[in-house]
mmCIF file of C-alpha atoms in Angstrom:
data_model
loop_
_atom_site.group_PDB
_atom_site.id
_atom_site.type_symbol
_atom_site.label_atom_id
_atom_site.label_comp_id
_atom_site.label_asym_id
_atom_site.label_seq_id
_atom_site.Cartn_x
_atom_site.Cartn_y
_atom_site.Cartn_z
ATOM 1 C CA UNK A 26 0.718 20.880 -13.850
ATOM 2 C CA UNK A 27 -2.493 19.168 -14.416
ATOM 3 C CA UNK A 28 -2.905 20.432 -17.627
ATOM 4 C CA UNK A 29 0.181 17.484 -18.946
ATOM 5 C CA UNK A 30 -0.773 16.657 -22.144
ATOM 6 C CA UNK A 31 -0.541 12.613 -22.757
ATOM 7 C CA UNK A 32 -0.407 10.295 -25.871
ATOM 8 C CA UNK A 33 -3.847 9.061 -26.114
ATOM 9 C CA UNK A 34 -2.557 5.590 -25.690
ATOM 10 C CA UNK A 35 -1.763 6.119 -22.336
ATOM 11 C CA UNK A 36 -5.292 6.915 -21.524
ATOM 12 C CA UNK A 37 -5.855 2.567 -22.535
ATOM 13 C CA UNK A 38 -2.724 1.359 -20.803
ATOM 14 C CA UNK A 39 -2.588 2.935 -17.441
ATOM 15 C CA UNK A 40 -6.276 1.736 -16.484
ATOM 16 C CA UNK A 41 -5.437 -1.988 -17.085
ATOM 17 C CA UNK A 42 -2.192 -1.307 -15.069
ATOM 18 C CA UNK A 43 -3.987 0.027 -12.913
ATOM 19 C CA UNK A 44 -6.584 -3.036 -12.874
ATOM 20 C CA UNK A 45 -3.875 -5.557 -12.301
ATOM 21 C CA UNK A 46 -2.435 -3.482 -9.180
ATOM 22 C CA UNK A 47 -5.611 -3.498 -7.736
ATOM 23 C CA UNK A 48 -6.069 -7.420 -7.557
ATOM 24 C CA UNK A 49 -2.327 -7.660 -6.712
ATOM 25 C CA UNK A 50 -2.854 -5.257 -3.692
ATOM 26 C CA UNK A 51 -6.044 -6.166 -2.465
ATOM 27 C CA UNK A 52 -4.301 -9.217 -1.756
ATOM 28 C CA UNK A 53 -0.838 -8.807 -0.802
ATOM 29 C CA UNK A 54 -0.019 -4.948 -1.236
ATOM 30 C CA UNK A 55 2.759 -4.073 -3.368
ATOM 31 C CA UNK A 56 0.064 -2.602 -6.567
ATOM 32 C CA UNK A 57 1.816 0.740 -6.183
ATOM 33 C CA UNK A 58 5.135 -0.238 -7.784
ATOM 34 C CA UNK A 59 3.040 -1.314 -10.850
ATOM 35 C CA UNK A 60 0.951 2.492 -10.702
ATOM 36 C CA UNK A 61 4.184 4.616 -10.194
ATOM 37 C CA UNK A 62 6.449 3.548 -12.138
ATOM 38 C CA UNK A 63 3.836 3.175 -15.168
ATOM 39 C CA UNK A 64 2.916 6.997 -14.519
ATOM 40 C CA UNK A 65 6.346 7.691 -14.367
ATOM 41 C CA UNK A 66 6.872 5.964 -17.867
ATOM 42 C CA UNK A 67 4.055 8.215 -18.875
ATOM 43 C CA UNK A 68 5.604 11.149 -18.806
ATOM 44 C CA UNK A 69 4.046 12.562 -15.322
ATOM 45 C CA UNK A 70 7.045 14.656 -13.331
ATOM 46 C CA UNK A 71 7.876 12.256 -10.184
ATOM 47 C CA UNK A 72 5.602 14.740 -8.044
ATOM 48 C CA UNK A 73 2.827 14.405 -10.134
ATOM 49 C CA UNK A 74 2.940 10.797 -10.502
ATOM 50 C CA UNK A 75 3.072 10.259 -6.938
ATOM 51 C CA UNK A 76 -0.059 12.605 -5.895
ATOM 52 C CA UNK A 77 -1.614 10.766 -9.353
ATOM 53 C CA UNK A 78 -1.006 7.635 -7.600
ATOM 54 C CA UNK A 79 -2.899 8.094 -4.651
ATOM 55 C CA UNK A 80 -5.968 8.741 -6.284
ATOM 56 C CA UNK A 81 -6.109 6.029 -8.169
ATOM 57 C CA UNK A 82 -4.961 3.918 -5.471
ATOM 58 C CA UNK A 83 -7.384 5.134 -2.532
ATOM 59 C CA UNK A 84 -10.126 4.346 -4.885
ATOM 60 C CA UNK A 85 -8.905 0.435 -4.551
ATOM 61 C CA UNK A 86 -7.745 1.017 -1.202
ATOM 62 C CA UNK A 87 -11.223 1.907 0.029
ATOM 63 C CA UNK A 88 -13.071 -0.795 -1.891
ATOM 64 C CA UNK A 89 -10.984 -3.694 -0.111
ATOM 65 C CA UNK A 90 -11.054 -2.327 3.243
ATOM 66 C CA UNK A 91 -14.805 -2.083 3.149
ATOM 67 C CA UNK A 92 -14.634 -5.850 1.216
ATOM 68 C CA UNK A 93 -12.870 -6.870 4.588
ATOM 69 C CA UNK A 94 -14.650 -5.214 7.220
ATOM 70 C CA UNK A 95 -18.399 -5.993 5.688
ATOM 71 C CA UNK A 96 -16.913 -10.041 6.237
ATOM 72 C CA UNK A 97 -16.273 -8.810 10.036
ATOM 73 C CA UNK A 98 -12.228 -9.716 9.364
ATOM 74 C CA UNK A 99 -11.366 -6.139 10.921
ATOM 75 C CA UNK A 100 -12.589 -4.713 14.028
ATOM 76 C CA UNK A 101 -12.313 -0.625 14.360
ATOM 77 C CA UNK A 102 -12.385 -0.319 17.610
ATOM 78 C CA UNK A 103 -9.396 -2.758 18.290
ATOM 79 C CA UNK A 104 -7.495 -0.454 16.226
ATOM 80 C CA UNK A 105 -8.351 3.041 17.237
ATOM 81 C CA UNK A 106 -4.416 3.930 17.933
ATOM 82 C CA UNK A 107 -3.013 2.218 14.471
ATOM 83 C CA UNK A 108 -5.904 4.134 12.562
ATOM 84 C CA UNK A 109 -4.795 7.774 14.384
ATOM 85 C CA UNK A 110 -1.204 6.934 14.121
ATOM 86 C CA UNK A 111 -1.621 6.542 10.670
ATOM 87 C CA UNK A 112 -3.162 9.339 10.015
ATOM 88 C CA UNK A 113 -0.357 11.660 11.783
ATOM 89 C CA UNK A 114 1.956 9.673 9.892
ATOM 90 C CA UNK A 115 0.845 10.238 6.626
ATOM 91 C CA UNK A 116 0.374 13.970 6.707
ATOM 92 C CA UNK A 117 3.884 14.105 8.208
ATOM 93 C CA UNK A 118 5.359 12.210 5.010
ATOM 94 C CA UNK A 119 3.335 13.622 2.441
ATOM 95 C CA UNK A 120 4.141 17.382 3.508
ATOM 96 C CA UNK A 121 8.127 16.302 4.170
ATOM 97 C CA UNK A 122 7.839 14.272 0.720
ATOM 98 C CA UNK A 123 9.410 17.729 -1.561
ATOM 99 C CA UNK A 124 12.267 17.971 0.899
ATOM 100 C CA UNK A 125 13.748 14.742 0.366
ATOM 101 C CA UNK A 126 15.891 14.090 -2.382
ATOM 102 C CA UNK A 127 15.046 10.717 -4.822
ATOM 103 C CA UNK A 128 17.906 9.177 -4.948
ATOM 104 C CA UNK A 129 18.325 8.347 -1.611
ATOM 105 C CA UNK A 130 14.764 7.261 -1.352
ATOM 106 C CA UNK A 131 15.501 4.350 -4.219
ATOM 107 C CA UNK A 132 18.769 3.607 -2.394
ATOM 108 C CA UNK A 133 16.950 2.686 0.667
ATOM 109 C CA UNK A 134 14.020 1.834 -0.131
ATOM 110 C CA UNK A 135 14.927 -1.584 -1.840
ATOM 111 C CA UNK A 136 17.126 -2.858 1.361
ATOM 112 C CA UNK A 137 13.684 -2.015 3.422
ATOM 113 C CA UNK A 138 11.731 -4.237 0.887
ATOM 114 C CA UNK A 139 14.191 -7.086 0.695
ATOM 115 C CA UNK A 140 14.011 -6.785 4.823
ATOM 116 C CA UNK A 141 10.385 -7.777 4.218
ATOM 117 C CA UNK A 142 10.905 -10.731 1.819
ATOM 118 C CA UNK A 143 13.273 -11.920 3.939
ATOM 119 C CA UNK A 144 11.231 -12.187 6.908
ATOM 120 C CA UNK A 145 8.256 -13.507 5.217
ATOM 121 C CA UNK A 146 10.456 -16.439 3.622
ATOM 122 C CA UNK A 147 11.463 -17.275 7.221
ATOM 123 C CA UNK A 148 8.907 -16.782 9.548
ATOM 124 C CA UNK A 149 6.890 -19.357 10.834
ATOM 125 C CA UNK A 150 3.284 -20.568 10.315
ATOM 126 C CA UNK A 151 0.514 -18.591 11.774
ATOM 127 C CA UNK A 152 -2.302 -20.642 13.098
ATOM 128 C CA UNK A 153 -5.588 -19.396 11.008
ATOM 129 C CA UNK A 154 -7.719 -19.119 13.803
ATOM 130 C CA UNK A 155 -6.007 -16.779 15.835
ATOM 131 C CA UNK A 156 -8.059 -13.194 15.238
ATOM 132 C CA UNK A 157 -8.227 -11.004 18.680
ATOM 133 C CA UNK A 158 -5.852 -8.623 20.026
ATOM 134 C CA UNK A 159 -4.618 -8.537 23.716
ATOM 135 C CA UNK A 160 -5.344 -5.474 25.268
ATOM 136 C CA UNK A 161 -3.290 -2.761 27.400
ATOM 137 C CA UNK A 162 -1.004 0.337 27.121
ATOM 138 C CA UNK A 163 1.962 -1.511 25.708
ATOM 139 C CA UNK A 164 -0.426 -2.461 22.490
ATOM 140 C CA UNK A 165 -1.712 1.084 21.821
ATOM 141 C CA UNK A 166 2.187 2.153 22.149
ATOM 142 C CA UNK A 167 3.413 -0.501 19.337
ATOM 143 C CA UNK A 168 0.252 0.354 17.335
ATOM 144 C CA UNK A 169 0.374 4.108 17.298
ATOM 145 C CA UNK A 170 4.368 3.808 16.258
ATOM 146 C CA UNK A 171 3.292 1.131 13.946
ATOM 147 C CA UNK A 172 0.761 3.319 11.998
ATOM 148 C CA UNK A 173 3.126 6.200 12.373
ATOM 149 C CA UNK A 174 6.015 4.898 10.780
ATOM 150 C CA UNK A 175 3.907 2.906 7.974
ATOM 151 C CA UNK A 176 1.906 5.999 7.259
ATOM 152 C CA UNK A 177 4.919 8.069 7.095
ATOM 153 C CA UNK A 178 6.524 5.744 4.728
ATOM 154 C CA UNK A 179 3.488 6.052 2.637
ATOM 155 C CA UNK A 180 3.306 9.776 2.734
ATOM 156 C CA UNK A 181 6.530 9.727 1.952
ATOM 157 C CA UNK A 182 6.622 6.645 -1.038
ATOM 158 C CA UNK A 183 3.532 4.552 -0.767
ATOM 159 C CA UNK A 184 4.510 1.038 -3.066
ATOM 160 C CA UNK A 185 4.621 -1.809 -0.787
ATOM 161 C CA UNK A 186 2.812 -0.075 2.130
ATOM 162 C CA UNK A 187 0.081 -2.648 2.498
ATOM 163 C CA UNK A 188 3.107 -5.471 2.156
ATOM 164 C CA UNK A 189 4.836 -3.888 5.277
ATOM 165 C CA UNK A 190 1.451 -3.390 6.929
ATOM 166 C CA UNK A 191 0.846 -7.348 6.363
ATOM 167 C CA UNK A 192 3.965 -8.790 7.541
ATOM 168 C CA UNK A 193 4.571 -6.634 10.597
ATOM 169 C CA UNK A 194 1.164 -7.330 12.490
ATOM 170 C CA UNK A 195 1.565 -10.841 12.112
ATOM 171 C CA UNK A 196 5.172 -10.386 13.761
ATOM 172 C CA UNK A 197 3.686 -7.559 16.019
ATOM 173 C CA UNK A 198 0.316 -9.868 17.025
ATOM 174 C CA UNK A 199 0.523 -13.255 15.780
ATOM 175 C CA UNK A 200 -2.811 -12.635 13.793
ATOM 176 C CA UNK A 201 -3.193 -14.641 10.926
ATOM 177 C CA UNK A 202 -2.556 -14.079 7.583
ATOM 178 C CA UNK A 203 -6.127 -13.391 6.639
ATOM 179 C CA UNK A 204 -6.632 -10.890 9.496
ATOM 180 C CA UNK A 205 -3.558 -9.001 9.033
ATOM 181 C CA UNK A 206 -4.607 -8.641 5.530
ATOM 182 C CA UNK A 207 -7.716 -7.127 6.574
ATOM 183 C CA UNK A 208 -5.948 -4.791 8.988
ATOM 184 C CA UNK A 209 -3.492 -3.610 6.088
ATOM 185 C CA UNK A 210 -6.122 -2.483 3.770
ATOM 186 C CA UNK A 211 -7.943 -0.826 6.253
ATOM 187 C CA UNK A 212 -4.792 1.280 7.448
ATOM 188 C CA UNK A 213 -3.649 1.905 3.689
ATOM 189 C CA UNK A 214 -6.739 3.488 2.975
ATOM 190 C CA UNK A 215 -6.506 6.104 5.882
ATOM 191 C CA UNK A 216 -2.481 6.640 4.522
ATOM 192 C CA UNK A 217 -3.694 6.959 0.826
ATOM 193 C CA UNK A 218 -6.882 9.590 1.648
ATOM 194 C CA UNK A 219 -4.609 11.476 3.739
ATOM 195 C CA UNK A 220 -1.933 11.684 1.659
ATOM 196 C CA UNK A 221 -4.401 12.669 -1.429
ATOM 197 C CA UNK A 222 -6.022 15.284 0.938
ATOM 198 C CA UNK A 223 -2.635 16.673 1.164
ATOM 199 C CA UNK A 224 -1.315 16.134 -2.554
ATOM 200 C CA UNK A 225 -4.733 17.722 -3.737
ATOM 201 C CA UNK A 226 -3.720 20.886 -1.546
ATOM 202 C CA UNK A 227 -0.587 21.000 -3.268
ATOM 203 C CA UNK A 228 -1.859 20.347 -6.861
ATOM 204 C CA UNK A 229 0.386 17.412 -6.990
ATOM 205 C CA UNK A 230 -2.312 15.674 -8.865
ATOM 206 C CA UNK A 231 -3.764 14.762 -12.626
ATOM 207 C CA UNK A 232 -7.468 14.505 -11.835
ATOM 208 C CA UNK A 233 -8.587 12.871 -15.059
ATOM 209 C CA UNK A 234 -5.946 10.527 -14.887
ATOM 210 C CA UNK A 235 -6.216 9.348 -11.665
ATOM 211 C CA UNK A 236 -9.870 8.998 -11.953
ATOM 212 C CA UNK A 237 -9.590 6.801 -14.690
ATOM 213 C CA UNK A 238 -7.205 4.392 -13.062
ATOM 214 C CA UNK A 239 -9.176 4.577 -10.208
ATOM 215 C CA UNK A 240 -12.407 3.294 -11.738
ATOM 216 C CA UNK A 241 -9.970 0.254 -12.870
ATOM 217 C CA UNK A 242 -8.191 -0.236 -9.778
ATOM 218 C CA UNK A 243 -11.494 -0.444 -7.711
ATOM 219 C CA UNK A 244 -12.634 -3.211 -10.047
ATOM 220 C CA UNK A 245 -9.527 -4.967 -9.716
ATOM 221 C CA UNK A 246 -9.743 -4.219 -5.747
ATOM 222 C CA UNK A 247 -12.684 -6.167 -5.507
ATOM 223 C CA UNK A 248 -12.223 -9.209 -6.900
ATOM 224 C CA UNK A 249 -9.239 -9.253 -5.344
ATOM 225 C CA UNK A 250 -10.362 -8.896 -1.856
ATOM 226 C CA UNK A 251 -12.936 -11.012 -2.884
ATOM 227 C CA UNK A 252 -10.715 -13.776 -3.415
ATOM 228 C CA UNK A 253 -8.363 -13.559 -0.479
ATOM 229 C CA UNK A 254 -11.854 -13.469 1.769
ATOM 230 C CA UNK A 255 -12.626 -16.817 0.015
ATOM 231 C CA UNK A 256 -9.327 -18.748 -0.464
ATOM 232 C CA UNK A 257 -8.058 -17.708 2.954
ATOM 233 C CA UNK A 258 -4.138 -17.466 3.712
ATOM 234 C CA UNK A 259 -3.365 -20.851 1.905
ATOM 235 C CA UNK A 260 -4.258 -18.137 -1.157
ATOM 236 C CA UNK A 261 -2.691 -15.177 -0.077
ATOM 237 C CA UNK A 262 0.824 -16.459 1.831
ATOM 238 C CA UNK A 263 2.121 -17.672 -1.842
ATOM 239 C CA UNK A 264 0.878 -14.466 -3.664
ATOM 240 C CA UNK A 265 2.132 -12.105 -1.460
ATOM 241 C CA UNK A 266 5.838 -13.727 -1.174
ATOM 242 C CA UNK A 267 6.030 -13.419 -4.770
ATOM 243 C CA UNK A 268 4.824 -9.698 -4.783
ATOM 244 C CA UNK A 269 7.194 -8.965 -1.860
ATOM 245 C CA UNK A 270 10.507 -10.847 -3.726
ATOM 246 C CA UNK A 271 9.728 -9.195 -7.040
ATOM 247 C CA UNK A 272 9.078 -5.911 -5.372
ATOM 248 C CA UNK A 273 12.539 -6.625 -3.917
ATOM 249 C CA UNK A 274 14.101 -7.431 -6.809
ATOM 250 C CA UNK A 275 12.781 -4.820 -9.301
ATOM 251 C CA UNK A 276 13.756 -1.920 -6.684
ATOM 252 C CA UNK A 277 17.083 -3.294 -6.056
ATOM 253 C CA UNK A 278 18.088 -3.423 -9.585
ATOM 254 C CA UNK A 279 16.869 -0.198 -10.598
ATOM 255 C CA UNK A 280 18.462 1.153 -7.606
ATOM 256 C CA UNK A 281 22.058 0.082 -7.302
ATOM 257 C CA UNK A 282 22.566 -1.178 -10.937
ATOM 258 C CA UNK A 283 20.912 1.256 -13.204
ATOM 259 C CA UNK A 284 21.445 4.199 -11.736
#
């Protein structure tokens, strides 16, 4: 299936999508429902796309994790569970992925993302400097379901992971915006090489393709990290409600009006 052959235009386009869902998720998650649904548009077969996808995306994914962690806003070892859960998750989703039928992923996925927006629109202020975890069993239970679930949902999916990684550790831990953020990339980029471990096996992916974005999505990755690091969660709280209501929005529509 790799050998798809695409109008050379495509090859221009789909690396400066690819650049603007890097920034986008870097900051807020949410990039991937730019990167799909533009590979889709492409021409890729809906398997293709997705394994395409992650790629392109763990190129990005890796880039602002690393952006985070070298500015000490996420501690490994605090997270040991999450990371593991995450991992199980994501193999789980990506191997179950060809069993599932797509229509009743884009019924439900769309009621899970306007779940999100909601939430975000109504929960309350996080205090900025709140950035350690209590300890004991009943964390390490909520994390490893936590990074189970997400990671399944990103084997399964992926847009909008990082989104749902943001908003439920601040409701999970009352960390602040910033932190969570940091936490989100870091878990999206053990989903994303999992997943592409496991698409790659498959030969669910478009190499050249998803190299190219990826070089693009990286760039875009970095200054986008770059600026939620510097701007803090006055920057990213208004950027990534919009992302999370137009993510809403665009699913929903395509979903139950469409179709």
């Amino acid at each position: 299936m790799t050998d798809l052959v695409l109008q050379p235009d495509v090859w221009l386009w789909l690396p400066m999508v690819a650049f603007a869902a890097g920034f986008i998720d870097a900051i807020a998650g949410g990039g991937g429902l730019l990167t799909v649904p533009a590979l889709l548009t492409a021409g890729l077969p809906p398997h293709l796309a997705l394994g395409t996808n992650k790629l392109s995306s763990t190129f990005g994914a890796s880039t602002a994790s690393w952006a985070f962690f070298k500015k000490r806003l996420f501690d490994p070892a605090l997270w040991k569970v999450a990371a593991l859960g995450t991992l199980l998750g994501a193999l789980f989703g990506t191997l179950t992925v060809d069993f599932l039928k797509a229509e009743w992923l884009e019924k439900l996925l769309p009621l899970a993302v306007l779940g999100a927006a909601l939430y975000t629109l109504l929960m309350p202020k996080v205090e900025e400097g709140r950035r350690h975890l209590p300890q004991g069993q009943r964390l390490n239970t909520k994390q490893g379901l936590q990074g189970a679930v997400l990671g399944a949902y990103d084997g399964v999916f992926g847009p909008g992971t990082g989104a749902f990684w943001t908003v439920s550790t601040v409701a999970l831990y009352k960390l602040d915006l910033l932190h969570a953020s940091g936490v989100a990339r870091t878990m999206n980029f053990i989903s994303n090489l999992t997943s592409l471990a496991t698409f790659a096996l498959l030969g669910h992916i478009h190499w050249y393709l998803g190299l190219a974005m990826g070089s693009a999505l990286m760039v875009g990755a970095y200054l986008g990290a770059h600026c939620a690091i510097r701007f803090g969660g006055s920057f990213i709280r208004p950027i990534f409600i919009t992302v999370v209501l137009v993510m809403a929005s665009k699913l929903a529509w395509e979903a139950w009006w469409i179709n």
